[in-house]
Short mmCIF file of C-alpha atoms and ligand atoms in Angstrom, two decimals:
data_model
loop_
_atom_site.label_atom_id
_atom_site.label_comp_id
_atom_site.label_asym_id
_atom_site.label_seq_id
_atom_site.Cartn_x
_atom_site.Cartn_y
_atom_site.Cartn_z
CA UNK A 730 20.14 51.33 -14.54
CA UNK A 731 22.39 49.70 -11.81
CA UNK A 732 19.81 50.66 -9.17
CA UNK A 733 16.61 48.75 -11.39
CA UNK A 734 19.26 46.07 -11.77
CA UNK A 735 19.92 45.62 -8.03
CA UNK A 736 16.33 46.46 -7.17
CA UNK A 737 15.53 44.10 -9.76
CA UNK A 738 17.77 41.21 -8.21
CA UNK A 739 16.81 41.83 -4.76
CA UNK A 740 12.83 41.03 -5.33
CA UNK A 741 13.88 37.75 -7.10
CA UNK A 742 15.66 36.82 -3.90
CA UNK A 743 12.71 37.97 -1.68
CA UNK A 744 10.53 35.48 -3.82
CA UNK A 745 12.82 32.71 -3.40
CA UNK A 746 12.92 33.32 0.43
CA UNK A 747 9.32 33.32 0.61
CA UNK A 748 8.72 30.49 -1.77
CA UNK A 749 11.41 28.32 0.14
CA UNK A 750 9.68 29.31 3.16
CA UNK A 751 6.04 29.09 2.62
CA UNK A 752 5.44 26.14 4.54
CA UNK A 753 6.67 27.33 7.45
CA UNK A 754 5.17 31.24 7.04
CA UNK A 755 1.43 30.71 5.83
CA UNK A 756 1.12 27.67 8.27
CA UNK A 757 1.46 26.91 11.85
CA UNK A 758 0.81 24.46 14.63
CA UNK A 759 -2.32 26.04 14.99
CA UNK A 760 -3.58 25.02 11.07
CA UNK A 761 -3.04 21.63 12.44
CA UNK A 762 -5.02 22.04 15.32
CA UNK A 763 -7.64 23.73 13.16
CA UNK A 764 -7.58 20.20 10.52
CA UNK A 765 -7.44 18.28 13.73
CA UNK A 766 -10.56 20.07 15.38
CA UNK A 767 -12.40 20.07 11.82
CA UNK A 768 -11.74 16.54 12.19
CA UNK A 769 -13.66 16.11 15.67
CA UNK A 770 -16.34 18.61 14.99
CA UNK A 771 -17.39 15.94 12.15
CA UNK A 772 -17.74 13.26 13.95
CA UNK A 773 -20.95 10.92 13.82
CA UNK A 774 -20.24 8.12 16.71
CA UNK A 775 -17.43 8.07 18.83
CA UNK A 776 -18.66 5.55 21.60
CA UNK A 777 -15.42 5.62 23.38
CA UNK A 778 -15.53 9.53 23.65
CA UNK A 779 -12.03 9.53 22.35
CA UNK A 780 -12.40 12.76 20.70
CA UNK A 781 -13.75 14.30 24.20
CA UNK A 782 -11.42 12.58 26.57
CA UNK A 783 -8.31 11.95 24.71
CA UNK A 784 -7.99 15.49 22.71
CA UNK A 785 -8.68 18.14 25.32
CA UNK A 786 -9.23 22.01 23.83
CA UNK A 787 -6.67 23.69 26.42
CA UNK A 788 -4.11 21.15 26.00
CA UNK A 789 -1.18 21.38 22.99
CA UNK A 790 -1.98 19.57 19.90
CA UNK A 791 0.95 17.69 20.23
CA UNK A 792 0.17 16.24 23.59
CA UNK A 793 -3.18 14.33 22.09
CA UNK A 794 -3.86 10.98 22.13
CA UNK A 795 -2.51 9.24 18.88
CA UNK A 796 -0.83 12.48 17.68
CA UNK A 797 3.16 12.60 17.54
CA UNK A 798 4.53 16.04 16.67
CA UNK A 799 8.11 16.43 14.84
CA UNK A 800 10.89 17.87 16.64
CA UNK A 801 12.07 20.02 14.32
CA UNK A 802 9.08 21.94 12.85
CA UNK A 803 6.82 21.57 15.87
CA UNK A 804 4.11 20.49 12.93
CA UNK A 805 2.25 17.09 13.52
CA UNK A 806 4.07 14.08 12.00
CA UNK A 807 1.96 11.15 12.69
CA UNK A 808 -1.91 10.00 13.14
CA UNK A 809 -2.86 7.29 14.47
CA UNK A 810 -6.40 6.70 15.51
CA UNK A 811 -6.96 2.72 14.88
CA UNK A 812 -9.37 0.75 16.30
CA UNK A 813 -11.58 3.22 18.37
CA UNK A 814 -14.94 2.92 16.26
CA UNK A 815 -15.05 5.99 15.05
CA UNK A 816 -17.70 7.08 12.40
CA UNK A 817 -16.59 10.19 10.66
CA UNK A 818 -15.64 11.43 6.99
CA UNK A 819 -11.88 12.33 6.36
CA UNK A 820 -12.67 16.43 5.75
CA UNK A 821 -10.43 18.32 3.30
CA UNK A 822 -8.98 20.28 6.14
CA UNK A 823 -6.81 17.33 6.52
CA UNK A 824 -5.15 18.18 3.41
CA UNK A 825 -3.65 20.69 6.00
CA UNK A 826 -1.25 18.75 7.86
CA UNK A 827 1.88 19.20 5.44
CA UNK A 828 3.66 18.00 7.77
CA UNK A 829 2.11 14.12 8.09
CA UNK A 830 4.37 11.41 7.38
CA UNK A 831 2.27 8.98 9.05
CA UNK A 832 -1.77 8.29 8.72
CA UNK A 833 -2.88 4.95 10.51
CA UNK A 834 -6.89 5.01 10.79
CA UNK A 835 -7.07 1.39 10.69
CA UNK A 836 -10.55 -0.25 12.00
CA UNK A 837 -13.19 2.53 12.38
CA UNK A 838 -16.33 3.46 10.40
CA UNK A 839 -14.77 6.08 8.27
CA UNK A 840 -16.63 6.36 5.13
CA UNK A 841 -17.31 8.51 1.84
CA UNK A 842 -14.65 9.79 -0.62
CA UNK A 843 -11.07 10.61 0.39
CA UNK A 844 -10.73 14.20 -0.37
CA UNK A 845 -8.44 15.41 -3.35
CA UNK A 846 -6.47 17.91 -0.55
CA UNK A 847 -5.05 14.85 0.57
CA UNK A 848 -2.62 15.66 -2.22
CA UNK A 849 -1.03 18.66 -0.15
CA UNK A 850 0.06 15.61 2.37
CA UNK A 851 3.91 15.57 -0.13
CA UNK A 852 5.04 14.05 3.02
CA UNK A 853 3.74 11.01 3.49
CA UNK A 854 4.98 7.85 3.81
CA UNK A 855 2.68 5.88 5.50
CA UNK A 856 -0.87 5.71 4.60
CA UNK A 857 -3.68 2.90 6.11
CA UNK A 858 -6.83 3.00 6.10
CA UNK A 859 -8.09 -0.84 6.19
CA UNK A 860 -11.16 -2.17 7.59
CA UNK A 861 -12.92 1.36 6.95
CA UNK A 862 -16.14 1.68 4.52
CA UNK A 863 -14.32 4.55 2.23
CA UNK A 864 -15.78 4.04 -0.65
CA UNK A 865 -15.38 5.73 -4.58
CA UNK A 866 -12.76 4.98 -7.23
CA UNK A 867 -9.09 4.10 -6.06
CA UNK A 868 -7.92 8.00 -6.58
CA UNK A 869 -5.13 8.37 -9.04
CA UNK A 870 -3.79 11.57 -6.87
CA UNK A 871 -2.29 8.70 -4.99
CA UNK A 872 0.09 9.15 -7.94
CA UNK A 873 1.14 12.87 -6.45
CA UNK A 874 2.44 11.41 -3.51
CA UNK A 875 5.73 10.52 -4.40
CA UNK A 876 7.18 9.37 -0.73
CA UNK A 877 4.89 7.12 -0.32
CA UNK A 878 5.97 3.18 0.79
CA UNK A 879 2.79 1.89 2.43
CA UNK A 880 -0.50 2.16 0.95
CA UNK A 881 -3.30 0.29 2.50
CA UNK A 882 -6.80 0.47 1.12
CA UNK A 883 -7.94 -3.12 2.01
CA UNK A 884 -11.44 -4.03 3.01
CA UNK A 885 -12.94 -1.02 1.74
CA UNK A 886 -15.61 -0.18 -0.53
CA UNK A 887 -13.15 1.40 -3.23
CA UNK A 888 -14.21 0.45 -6.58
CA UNK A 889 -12.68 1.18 -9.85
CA UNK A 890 -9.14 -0.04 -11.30
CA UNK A 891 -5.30 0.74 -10.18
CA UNK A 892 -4.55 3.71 -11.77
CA UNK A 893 -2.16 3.91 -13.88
CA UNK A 894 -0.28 7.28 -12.40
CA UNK A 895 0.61 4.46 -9.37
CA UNK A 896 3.71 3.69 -11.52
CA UNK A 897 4.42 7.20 -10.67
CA UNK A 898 4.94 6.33 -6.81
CA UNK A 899 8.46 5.28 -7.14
CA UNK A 900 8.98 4.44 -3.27
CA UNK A 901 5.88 1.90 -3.32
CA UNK A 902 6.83 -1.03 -0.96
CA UNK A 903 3.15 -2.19 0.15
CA UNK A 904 0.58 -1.86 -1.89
CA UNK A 905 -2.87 -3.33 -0.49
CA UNK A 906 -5.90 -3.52 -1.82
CA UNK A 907 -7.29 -6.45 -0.47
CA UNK A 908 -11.14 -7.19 -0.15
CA UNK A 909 -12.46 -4.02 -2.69
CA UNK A 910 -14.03 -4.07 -5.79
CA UNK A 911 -11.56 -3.54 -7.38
CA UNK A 912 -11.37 -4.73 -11.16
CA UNK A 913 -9.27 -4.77 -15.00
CA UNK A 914 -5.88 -5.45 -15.00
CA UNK A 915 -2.60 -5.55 -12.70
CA UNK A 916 -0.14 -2.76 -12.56
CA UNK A 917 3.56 -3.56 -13.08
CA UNK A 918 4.54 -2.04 -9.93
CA UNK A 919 5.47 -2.00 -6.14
CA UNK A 920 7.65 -4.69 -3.55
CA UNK A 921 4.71 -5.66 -1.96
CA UNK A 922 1.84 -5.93 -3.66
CA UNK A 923 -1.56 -7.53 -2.25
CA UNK A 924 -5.08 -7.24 -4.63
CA UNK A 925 -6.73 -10.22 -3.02
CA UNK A 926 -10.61 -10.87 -3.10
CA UNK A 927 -11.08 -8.28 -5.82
CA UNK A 928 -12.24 -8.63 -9.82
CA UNK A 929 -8.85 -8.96 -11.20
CA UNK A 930 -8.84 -10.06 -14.79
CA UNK A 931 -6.58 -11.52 -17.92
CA UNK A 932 -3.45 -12.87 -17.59
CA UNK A 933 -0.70 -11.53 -14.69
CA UNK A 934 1.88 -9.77 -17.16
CA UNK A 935 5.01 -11.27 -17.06
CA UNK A 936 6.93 -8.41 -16.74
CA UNK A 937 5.82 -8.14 -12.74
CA UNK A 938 7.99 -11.07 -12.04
CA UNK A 939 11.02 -9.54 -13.48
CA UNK A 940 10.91 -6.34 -11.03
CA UNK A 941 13.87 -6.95 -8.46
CA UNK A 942 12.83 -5.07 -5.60
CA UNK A 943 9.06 -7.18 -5.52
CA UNK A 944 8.98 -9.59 -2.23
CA UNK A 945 5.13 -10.51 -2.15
CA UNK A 946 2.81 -10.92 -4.60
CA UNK A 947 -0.75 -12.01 -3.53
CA UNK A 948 -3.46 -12.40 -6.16
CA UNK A 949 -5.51 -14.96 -4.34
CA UNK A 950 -9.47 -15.16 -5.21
CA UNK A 951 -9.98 -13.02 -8.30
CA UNK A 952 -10.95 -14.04 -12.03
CA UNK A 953 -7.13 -14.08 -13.15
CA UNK A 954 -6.30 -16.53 -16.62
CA UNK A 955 -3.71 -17.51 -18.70
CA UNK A 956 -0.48 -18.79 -17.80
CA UNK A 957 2.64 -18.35 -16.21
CA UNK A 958 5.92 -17.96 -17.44
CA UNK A 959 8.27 -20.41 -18.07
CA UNK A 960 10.85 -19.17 -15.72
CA UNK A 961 9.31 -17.67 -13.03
CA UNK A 962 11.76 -15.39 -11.85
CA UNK A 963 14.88 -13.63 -12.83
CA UNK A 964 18.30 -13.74 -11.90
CA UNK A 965 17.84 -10.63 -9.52
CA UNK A 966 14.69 -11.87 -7.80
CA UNK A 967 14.17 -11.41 -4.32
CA UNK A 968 10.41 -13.15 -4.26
CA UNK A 969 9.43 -14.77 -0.83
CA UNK A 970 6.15 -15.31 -1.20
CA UNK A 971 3.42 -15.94 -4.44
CA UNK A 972 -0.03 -16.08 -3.72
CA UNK A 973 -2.21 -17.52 -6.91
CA UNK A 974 -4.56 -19.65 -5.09
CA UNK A 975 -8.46 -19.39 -6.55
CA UNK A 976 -8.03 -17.95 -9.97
CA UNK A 977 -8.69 -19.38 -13.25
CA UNK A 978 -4.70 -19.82 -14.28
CA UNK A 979 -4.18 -22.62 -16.82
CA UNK A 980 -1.13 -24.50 -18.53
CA UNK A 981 1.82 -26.53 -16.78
CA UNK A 982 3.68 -25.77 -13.88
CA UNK A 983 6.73 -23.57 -14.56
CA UNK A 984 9.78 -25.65 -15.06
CA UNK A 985 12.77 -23.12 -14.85
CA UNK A 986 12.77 -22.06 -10.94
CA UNK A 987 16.39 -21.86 -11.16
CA UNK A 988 16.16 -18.13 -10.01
CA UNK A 989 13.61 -18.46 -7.33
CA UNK A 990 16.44 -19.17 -4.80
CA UNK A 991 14.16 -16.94 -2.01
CA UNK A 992 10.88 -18.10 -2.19
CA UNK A 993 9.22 -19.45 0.67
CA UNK A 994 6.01 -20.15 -0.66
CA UNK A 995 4.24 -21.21 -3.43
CA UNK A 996 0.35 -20.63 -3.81
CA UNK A 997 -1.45 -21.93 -6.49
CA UNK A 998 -4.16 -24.01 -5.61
CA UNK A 999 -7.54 -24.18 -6.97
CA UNK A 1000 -6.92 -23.12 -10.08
CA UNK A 1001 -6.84 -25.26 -13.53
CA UNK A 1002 -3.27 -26.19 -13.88
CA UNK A 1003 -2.14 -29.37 -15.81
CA UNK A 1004 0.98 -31.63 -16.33
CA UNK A 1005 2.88 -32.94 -13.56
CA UNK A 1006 4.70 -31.77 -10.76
CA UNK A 1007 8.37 -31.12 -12.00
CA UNK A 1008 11.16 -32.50 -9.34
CA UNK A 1009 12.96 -28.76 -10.28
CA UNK A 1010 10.80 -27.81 -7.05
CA UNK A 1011 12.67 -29.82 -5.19
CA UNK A 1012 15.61 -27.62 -5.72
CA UNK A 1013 14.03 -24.34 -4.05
CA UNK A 1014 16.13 -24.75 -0.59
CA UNK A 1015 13.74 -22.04 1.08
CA UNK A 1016 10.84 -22.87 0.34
CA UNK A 1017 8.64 -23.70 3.04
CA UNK A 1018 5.14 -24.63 1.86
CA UNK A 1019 3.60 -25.15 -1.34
CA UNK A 1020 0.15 -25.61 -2.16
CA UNK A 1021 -0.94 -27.10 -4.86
CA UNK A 1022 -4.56 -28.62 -4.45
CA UNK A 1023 -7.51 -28.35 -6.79
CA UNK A 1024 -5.52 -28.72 -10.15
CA UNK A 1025 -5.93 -30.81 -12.82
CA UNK A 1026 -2.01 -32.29 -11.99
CA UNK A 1027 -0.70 -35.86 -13.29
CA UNK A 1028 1.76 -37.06 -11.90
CA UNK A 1029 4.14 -36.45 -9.41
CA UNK A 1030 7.79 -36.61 -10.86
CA UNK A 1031 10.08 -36.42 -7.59
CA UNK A 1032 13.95 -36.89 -7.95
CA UNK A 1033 15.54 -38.52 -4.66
CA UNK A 1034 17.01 -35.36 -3.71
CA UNK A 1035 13.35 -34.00 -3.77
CA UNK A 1036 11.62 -36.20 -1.54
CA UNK A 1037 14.61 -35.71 1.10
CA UNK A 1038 13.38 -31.98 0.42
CA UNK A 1039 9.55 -32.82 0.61
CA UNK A 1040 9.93 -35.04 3.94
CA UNK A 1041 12.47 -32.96 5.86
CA UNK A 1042 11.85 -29.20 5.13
CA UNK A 1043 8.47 -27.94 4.04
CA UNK A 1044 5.02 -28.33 4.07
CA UNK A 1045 3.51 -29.98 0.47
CA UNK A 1046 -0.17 -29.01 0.69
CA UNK A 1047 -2.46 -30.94 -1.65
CA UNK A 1048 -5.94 -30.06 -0.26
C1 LIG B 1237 0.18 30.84 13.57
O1 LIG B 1237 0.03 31.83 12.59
C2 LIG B 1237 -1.03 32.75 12.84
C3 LIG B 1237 -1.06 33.71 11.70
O2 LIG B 1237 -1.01 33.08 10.46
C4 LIG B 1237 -0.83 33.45 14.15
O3 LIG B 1237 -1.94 34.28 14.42
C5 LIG B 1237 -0.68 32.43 15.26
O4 LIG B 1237 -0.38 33.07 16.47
C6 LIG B 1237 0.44 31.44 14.93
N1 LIG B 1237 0.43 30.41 15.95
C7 LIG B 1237 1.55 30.01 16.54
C8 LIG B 1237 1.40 28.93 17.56
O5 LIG B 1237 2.64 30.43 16.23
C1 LIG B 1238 -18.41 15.83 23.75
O1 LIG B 1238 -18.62 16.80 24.74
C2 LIG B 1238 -19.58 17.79 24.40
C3 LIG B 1238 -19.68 18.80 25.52
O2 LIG B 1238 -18.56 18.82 26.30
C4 LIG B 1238 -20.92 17.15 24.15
O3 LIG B 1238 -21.84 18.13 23.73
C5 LIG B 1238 -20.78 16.10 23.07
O4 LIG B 1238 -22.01 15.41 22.91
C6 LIG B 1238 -19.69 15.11 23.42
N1 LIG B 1238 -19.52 14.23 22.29
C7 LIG B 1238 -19.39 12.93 22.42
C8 LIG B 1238 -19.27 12.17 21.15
O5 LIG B 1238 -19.35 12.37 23.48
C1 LIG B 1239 -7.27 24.43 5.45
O1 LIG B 1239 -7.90 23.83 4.34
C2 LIG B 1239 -9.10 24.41 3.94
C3 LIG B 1239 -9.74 23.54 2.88
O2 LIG B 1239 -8.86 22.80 2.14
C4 LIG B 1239 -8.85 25.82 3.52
O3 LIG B 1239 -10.03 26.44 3.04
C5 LIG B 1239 -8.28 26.59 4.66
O4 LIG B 1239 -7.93 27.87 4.27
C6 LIG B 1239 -7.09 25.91 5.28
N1 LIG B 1239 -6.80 26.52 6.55
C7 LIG B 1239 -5.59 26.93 6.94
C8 LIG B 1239 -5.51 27.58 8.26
O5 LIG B 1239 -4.60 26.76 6.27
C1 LIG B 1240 -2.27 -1.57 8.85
O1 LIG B 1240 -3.33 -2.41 8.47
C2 LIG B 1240 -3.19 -3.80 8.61
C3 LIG B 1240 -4.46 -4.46 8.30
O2 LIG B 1240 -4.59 -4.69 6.96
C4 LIG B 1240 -2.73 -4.17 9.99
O3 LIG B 1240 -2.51 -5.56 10.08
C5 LIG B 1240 -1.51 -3.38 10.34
O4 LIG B 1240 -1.08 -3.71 11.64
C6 LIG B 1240 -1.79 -1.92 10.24
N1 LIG B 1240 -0.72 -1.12 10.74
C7 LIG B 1240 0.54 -1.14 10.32
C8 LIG B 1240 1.48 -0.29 11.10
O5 LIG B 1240 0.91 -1.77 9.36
C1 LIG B 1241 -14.15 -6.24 6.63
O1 LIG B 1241 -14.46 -5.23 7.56
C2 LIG B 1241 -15.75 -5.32 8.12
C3 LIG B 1241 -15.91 -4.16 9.05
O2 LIG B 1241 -15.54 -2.95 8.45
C4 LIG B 1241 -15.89 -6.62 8.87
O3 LIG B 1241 -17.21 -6.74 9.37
C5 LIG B 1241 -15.58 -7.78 7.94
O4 LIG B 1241 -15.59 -8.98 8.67
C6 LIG B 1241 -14.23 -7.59 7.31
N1 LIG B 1241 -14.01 -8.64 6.34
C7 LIG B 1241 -12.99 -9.49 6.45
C8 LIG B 1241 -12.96 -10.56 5.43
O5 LIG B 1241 -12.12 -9.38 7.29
C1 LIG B 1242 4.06 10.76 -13.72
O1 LIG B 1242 4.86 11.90 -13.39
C2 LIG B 1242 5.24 12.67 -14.49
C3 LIG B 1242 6.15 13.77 -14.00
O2 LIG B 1242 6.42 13.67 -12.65
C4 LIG B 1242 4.04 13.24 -15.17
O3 LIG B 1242 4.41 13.98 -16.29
C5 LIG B 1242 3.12 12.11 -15.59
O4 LIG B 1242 1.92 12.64 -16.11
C6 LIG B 1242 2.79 11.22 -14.44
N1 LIG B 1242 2.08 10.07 -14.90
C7 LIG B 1242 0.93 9.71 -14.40
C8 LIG B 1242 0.31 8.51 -15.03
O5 LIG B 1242 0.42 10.29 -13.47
C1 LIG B 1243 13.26 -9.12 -17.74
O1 LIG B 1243 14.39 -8.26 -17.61
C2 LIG B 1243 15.41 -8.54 -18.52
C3 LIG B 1243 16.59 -7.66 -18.20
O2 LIG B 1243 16.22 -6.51 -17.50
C4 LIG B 1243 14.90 -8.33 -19.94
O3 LIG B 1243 15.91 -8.63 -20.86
C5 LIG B 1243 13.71 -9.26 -20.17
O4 LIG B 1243 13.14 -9.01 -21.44
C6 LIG B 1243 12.65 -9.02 -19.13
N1 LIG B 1243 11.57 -9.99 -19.27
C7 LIG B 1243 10.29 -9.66 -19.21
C8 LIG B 1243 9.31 -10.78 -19.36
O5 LIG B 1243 9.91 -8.52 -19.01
C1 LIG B 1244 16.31 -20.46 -16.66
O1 LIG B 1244 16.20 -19.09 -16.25
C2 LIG B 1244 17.43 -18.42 -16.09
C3 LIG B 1244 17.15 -17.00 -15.63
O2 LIG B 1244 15.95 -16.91 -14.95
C4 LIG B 1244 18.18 -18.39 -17.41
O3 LIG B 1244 19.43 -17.77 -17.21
C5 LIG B 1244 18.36 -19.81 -17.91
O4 LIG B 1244 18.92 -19.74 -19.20
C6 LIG B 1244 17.01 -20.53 -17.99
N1 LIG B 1244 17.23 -21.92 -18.36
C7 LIG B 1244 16.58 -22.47 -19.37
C8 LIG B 1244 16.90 -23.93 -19.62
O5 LIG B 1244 15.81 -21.87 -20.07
#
């Protein structure tokens, strides 16, 4: 009985050791090399001959152009292969690289879907693929990878709207989605968070102005409506920047910027805005230009303490 017992207790530690371990005994340096290789093998146009020049067969995966190993694990950390005009698909053997923290494939022709093994990459932090032709619905997998800070989709083909497993990514700094087709309605997520040139629809909700940690927010050039809130920010807010220029926003300025301390600058031209131009803006000691052209505005009501603002520290941008 003590024997089965002990017997018992000893293959629940073996399955722990291997469990703990599996990264380290089911894959290699070599499976990168493999995911790497798969990678080349793929390839459609590389007019630089990158692939042939920069990644030589005899020489260590870890010594190859735009590929940074770790020191610990010996396991490739970081990608980077922008701007070399390569035309290739992202194969699933790329899910292989458990070990990625850092993707950068910035300005090449890669195109197609982004394979679901991508979801292996638990990882990663750092994630752009902009000025690409990857195309398909913005995956909600994204919502797997929970490290995640930087995500960078923008001028793509991606189609579809933020999924709603995105609120899942807790570590979200930079979200960009800029120039897709992307459409339906904002997530209330993310520090950074950039959907410009896209479909965007209804009103922003109000609740995305009240997250603490958000710095940017860039909705420029979509279909956005409605209004804005009467105070803009809360007491916590950190906001720098707010894009809203070329939307279809409506309704008066917002009066109570008392919280906005940290903004910088103010974006909301060409949109249908009404009322005047409150002297509370006046107020916002940081900010550095403000745009407010192709409005329906009447009226600009400017304290003295405003126009010492206006002439002396930033930028007011009617056109
Ligand atoms: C990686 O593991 C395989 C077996 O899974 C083994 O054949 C190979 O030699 C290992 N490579 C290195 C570099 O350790
Ligand atoms: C790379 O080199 C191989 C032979 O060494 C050749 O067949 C292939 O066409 C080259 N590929 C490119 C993209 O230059
Ligand atoms: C790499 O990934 C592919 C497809 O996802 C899989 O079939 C293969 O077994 C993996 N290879 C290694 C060496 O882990
Ligand atoms: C990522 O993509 C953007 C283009 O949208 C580029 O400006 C940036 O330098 C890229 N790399 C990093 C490290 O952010
Ligand atoms: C988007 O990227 C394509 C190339 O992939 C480029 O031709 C186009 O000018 C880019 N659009 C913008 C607005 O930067
Ligand atoms: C978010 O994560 C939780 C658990 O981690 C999971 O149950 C839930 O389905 C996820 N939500 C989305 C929208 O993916
Ligand atoms: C903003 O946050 C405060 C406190 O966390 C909460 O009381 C308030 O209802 C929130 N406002 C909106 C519009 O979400
Ligand atoms: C303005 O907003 C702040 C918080 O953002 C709030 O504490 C204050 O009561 C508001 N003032 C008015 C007059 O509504």
């Amino acid at each position: 009985m003590e024997k089965a017992f002990t017997t018992f207790l000893l293959t629940l530690l073996w399955l722990h050791y291997v469990m703990v371990n599996s990264d380290m005994t089911q894959t290699n340096i070599t499976t990168d090399q493999l995911a790497l290789l798969y990678l080349k093998s793929q390839i459609i146009s590389d007019p630089f001959h990158f692939f042939n020049e920069s990644w030589p067969p005899a020489t260590s995966v870890c010594h190859w152009v735009g590929v940074t190993c770790g020191s610990r694990h010996q396991r490739v950390k970081s990608l980077h292969l922008s701007n070399m005009a390569l035309t290739d698909r992202i194969p699933r053997e790329l899910g292989n690289l458990t070990f990625l923290v850092s993707l950068d494939m910035e300005r090449n022709n890669f195109h197609g879907n982004l394979p679901q093994e991508m979801t292996h990459l638990h990882r990663l932090k750092f994630l752009n693929l902009s000025f690409n032709r990857f195309s398909g619905e913005v995956p909600s997998w994204f919502g797997l990878l929970h490290q995640l800070q930087v995500l960078n989709l923008g001028n793509n083909s991606f189609t579809g709207s933020i999924p709603s497993s995105f609120s899942n990514i807790s570590k979200l700094e930079t979200l960009n989605l800029k120039l897709n087709s992307i459409e339906g309605q904002i997530p209330k997520v993310i520090g950074i968070l950039s959907i410009q040139v896209n479909q965007l629809m209804g009103s922003i909700p109000f609740t995305i102005f009240n997250i603490s940690r958000i710095k940017v927010i860039a909705f420029v050039e979509n279909s956005l409506s409605g209004y804005l809130p009467y105070g803009l920010c809360n007491d916590l807010s950190i906001i720098k920047g707010l894009y809203l220029s070329t939307n279809k926003l409506r309704g008066h300025m917002p009066t109570n910027l008392s919280s906005c301390s940290q903004l910088q600058i103010l974006s909301l031209s060409d949109n249908e805005f009404d009322g005047p131009i409150h002297s509370e803006i006046g107020r916002l000691s940081n900010l550095q230009m403000l745009y407010l052209g192709f409005n329906h505005f009447k009226g600009i009501f400017l304290s003295y303490e405003c126009s010492y603002v206006i002439a002396s520290k930033f930028y007011f941008i009617t056109q």
